[in-house]
XYZ file of C-alpha atoms in Angstrom:
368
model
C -2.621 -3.050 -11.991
C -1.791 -2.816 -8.389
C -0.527 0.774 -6.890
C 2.921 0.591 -5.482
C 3.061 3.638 -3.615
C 3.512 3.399 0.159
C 0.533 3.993 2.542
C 1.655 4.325 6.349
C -1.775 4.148 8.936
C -2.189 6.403 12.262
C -5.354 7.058 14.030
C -6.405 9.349 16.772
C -8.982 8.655 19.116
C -12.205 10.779 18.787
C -14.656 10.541 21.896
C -12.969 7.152 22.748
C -13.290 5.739 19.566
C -10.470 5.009 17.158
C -10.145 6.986 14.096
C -8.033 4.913 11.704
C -6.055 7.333 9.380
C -3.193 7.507 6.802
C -0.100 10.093 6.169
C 2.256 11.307 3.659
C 5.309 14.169 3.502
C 4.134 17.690 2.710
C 5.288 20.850 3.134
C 3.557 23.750 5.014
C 4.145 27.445 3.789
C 3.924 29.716 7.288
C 5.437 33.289 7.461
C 7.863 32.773 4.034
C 8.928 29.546 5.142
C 8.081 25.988 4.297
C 8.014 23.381 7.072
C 8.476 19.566 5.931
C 6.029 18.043 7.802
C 3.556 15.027 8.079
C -0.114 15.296 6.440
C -2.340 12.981 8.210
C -5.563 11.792 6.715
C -8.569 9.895 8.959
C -11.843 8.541 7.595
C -14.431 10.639 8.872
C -12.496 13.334 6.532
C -10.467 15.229 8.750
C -7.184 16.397 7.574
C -4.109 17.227 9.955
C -2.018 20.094 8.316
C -0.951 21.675 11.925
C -4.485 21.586 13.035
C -7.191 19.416 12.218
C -9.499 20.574 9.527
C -12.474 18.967 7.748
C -11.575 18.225 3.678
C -13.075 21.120 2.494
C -10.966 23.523 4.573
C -8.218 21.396 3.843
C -8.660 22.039 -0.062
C -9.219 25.459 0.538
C -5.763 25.429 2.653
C -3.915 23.628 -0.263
C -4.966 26.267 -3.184
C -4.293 28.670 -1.242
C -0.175 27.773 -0.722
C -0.895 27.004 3.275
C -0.093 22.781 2.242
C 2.601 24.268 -0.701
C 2.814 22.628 -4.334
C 3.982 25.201 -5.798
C 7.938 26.783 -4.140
C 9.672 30.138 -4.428
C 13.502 30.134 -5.124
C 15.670 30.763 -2.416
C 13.384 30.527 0.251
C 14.099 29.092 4.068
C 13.303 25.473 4.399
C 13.724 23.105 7.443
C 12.472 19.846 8.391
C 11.954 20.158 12.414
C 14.693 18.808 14.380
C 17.163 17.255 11.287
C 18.356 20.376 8.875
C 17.293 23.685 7.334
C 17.722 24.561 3.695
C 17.671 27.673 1.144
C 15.425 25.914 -1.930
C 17.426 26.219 -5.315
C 15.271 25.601 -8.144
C 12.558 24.028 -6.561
C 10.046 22.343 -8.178
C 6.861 20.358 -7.038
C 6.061 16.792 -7.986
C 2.361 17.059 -7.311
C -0.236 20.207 -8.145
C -3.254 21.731 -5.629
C -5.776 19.629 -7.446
C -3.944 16.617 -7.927
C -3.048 16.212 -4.437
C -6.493 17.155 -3.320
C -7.616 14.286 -5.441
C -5.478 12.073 -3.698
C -6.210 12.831 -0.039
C -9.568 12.855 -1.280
C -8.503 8.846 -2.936
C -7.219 8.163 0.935
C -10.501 9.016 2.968
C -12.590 6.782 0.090
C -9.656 3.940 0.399
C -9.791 4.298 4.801
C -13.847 3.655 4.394
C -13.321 1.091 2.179
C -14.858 2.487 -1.237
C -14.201 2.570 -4.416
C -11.334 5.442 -5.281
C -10.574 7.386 -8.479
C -8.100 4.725 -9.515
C -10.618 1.688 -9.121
C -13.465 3.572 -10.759
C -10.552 4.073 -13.763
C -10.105 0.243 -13.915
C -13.641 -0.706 -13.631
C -14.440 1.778 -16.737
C -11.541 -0.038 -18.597
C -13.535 -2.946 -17.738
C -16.623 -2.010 -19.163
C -15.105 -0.732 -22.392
C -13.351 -3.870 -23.078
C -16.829 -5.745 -22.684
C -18.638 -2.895 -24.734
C -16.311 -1.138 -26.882
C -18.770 1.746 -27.494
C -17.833 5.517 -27.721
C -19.613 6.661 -25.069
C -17.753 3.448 -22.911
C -14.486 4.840 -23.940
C -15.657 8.734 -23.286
C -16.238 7.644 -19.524
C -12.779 5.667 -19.592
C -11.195 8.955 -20.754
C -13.387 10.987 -17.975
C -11.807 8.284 -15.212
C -8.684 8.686 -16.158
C -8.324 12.026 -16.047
C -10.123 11.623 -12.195
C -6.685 9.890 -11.355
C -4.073 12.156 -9.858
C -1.413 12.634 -12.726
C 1.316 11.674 -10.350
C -0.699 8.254 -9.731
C -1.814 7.392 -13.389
C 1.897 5.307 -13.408
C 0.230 3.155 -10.448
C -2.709 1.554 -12.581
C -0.459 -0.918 -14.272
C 2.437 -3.245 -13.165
C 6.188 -1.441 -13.162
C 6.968 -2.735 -16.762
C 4.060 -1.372 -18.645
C 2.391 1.590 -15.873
C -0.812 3.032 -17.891
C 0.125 2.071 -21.460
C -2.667 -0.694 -21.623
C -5.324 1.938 -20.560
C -3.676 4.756 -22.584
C -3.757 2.365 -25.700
C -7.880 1.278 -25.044
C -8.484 5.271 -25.157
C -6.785 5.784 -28.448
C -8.095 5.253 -31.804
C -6.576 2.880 -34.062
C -4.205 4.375 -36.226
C -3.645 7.226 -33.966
C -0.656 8.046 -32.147
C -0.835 7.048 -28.186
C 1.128 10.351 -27.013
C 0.685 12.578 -29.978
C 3.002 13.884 -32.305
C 5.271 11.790 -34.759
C 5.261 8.551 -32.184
C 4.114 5.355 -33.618
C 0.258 4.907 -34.111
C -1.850 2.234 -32.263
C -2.369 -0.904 -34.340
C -4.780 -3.734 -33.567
C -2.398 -5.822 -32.473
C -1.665 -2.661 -29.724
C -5.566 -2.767 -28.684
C -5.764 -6.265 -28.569
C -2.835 -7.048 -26.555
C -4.498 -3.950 -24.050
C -7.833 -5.472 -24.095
C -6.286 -8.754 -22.678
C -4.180 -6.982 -20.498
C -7.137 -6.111 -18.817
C -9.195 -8.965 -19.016
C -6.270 -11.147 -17.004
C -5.948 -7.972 -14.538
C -9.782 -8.595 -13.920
C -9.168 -11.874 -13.532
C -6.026 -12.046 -11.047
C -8.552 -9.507 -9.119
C -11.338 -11.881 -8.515
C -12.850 -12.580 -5.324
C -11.865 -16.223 -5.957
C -8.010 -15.679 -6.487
C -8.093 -12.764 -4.117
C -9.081 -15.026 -1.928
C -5.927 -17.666 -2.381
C -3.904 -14.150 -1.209
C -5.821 -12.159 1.183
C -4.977 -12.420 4.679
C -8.070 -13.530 6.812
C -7.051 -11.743 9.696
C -9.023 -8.674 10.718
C -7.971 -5.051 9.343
C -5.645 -3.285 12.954
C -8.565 -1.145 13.106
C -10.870 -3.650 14.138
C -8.501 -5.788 16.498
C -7.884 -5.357 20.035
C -5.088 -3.413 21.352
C -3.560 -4.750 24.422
C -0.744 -2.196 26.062
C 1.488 -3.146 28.869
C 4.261 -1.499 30.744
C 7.209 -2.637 33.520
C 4.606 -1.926 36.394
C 1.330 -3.241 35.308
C -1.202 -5.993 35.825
C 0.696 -7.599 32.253
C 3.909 -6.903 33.070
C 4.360 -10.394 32.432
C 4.398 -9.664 28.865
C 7.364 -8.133 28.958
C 11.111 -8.877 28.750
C 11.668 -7.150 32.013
C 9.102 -9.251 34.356
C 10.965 -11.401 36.883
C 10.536 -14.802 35.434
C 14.119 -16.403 34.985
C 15.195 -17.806 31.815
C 17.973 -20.582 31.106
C 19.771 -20.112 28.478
C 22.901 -21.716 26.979
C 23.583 -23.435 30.869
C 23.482 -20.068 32.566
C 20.572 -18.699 34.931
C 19.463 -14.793 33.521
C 16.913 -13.340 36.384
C 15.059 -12.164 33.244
C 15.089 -12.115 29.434
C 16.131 -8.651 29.503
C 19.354 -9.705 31.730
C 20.337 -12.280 29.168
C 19.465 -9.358 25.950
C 22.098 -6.823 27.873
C 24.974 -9.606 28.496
C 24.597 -10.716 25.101
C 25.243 -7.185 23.517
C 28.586 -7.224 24.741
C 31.964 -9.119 23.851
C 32.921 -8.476 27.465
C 32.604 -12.154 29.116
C 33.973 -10.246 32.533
C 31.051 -7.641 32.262
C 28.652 -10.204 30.782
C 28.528 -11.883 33.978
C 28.159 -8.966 36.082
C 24.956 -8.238 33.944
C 23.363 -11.510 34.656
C 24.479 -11.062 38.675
C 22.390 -7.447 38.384
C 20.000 -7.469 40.938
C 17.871 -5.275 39.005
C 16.383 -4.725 34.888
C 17.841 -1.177 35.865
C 21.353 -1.896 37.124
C 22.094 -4.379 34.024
C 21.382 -1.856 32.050
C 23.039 0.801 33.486
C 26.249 -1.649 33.122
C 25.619 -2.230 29.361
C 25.507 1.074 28.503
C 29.240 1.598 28.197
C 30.085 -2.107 27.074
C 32.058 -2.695 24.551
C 29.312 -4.119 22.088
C 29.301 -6.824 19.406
C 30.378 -5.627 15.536
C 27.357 -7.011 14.671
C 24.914 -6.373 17.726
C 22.664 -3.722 15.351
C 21.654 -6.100 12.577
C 21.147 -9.219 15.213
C 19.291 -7.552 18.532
C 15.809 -8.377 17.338
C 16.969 -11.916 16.942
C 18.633 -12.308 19.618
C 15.223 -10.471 21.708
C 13.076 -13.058 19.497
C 15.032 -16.135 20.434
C 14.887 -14.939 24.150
C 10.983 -14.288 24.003
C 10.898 -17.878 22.943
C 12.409 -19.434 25.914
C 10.695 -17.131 28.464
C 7.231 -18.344 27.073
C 8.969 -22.048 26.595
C 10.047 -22.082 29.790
C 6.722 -20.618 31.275
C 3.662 -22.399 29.692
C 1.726 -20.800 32.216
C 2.879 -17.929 30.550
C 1.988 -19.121 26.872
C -1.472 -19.701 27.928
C -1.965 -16.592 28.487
C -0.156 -14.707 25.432
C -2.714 -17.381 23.539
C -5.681 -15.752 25.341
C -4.910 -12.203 24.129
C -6.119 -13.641 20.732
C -4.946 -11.474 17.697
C -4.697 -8.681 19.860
C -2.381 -6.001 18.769
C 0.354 -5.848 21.409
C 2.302 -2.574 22.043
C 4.861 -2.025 24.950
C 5.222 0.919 26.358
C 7.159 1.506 29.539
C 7.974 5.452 29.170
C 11.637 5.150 29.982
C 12.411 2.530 26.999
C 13.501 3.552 23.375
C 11.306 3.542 20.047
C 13.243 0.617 18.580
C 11.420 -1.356 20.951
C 8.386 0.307 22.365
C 5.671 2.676 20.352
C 4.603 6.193 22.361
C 1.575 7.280 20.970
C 2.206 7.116 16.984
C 5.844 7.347 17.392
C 7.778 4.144 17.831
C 8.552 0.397 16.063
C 7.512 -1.501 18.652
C 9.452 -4.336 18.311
C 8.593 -5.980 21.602
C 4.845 -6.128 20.708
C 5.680 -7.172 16.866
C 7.825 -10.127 18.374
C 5.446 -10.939 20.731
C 2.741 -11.547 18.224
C 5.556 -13.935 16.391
C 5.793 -16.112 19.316
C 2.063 -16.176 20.229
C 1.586 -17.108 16.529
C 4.522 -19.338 16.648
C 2.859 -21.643 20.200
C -0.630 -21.611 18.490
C 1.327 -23.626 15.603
C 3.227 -25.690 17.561
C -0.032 -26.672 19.818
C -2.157 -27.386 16.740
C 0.429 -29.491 15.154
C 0.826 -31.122 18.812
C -3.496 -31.765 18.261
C -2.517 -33.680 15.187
């Protein structure tokens, strides 16, 4: 009974303090239009639907069509900066209230407490171990606390909220209503284990066989560097030479441009660039690899390696940043590899954290 749904973080910083927060698509209803947009959620239960509202303004904003559920036909629709539309037939997935409840679900899951969803499974808990009507009242009551849209979430793809649906229906009774089979004790018996195992598989103790012991991003360190900083060393622009294959690159970025390109001629002009600048400038136009799109963040990985390889100096100090979240950000590089504010992937600092995990290893294993 594990929700599948996706669940992206941001955070803003409030007073110099980190606000971790979550977001999901929504649309936003302004002047007769509807604006595709991103809602962000942070824990101290402020809600970002263009401008930053507490939850209670936000609810207000949603019954009121400001954060749309509900869509007229024909109306203007755009998405900022990819398309506009003319809605035919539109139709909403989630209501006001539901997705109230479930922004209201994301501030109780970004502090950590219980949501609508665990309170649901803990009541089926508690009416498995005391099958009581008044156990199975409040199991009905929780359920119906779930967001509609999210009721599929509280059990695995293959049977969604069947087991729960089948605890909170009578024996003999039909589990949707109407002419559809009724519930037999086999049914509630097979639910009743159902949720027993789920119980089990959620355990502290096997939870613990799976958890990652790391520390949540919110809590870690975030170290930033640039081209023209005190750790410029971190990145695969600083002057710090790297050997690879027999050939000399002045630095890892050198050796990333000349291998984009099937060019050996213009290949070795990169690698004679004087500058990070200038071999870049010449791979702009290079005739590029077929495959260059799927492979660049190996071939940046494998050339990470060797800098740090071929610099321990350097590898002692990626090891002393810890579990440091490391972001590049050099204002003049692209969002594949760098991360501007909440905008980016950056895939420098992601693949630096690979090879800092990657020396720890190797040193440890060296330790015996």
């Amino acid at each position: 009974m594990i929700r599948m749904a996706s669940w992206d973080r941001t955070w803003r910083d409030v007073d110099g303090v980190r606000v971790e927060g979550c977001w999901r698509h929504a649309f936003i209803r302004n002047g007769g239009r509807y604006f595709f947009t991103d809602l962000k959620i942070y824990a101290d239960g402020m809600v970002d639907c263009w401008g930053l509202v507490p939850f209670e303004e936000f609810a207000h904003k949603v019954r009121s069509g400001w954060v749309a559920t509900e869509f007229e036909d024909g109306a203007d629709a755009s998405a900022h900066g990819v398309a506009g539309w003319t809605m035919t037939s539109p139709r909403g997935w989630v209501e006001a209230d539901d997705l109230i409840a479930e922004v209201a679900d994301d501030i109780e899951r970004l502090n950590d407490r219980p949501t609508s969803e665990d309170r649901c499974l803990a009541a089926a808990e508690t009416f498995v171990d005391e099958p009581t009507e008044r156990n199975r009242t409040a199991l009905r009551a929780a359920y119906d606390a779930v967001p509609e849209h999210l009721r599929i979430f509280l059990g695995d793809m293959d049977n969604r909220d069947i087991p729960l649906l089948t605890l909170m229906t009578p024996e003999g009774e039909s589990l949707y209503g109407g002419d559809a089979d009724p519930v037999t004790a086999e049914d509630r018996a097979w639910a009743r284990e159902y949720v027993q195992e789920n119980r089990r598989a959620r355990s502290p103790e096997v939870r613990r066989r799976w958890d990652d012991p790391e520390r949540p991003p919110g809590e870690r360190r975030t170290v930033m560097f640039g081209n023209a900083d005190e750790l410029q060393w971190l990145s695969p622009a600083s002057p710090h030479p790297v050997d690879i294959e027999g050939l000399t690159y002045p630095t890892a970025m050198h050796a990333y441009w000349a291998r984009s390109t099937i060019d050996a001629d213009l290949a070795t002009r990169i690698r004679e660039a004087g500058r990070v600048h200038d071999a870049q400038r010449l791979a702009e136009d290079a005739p590029r690899r077929e495959d260059w799109s799927a492979v660049r963040p190996a071939v940046m990985a494998d050339l990470l390696r060797a800098k740090f390889a071929q610099h321990p100096e350097l590898a002692d100090r990626l090891l002393e940043t810890g579990d440091a979240v490391l972001i590049c950000f050099t204002g003049v590089g692209t969002r594949y590899w760098e991360r501007y504010g909440e905008h980016g992937h950056n895939w420098i600092g992601r693949l630096l954290e690979v090879v800092r995990a990657e020396i720890a290893l190797t040193r440890t294993q060296a330790r015996g």
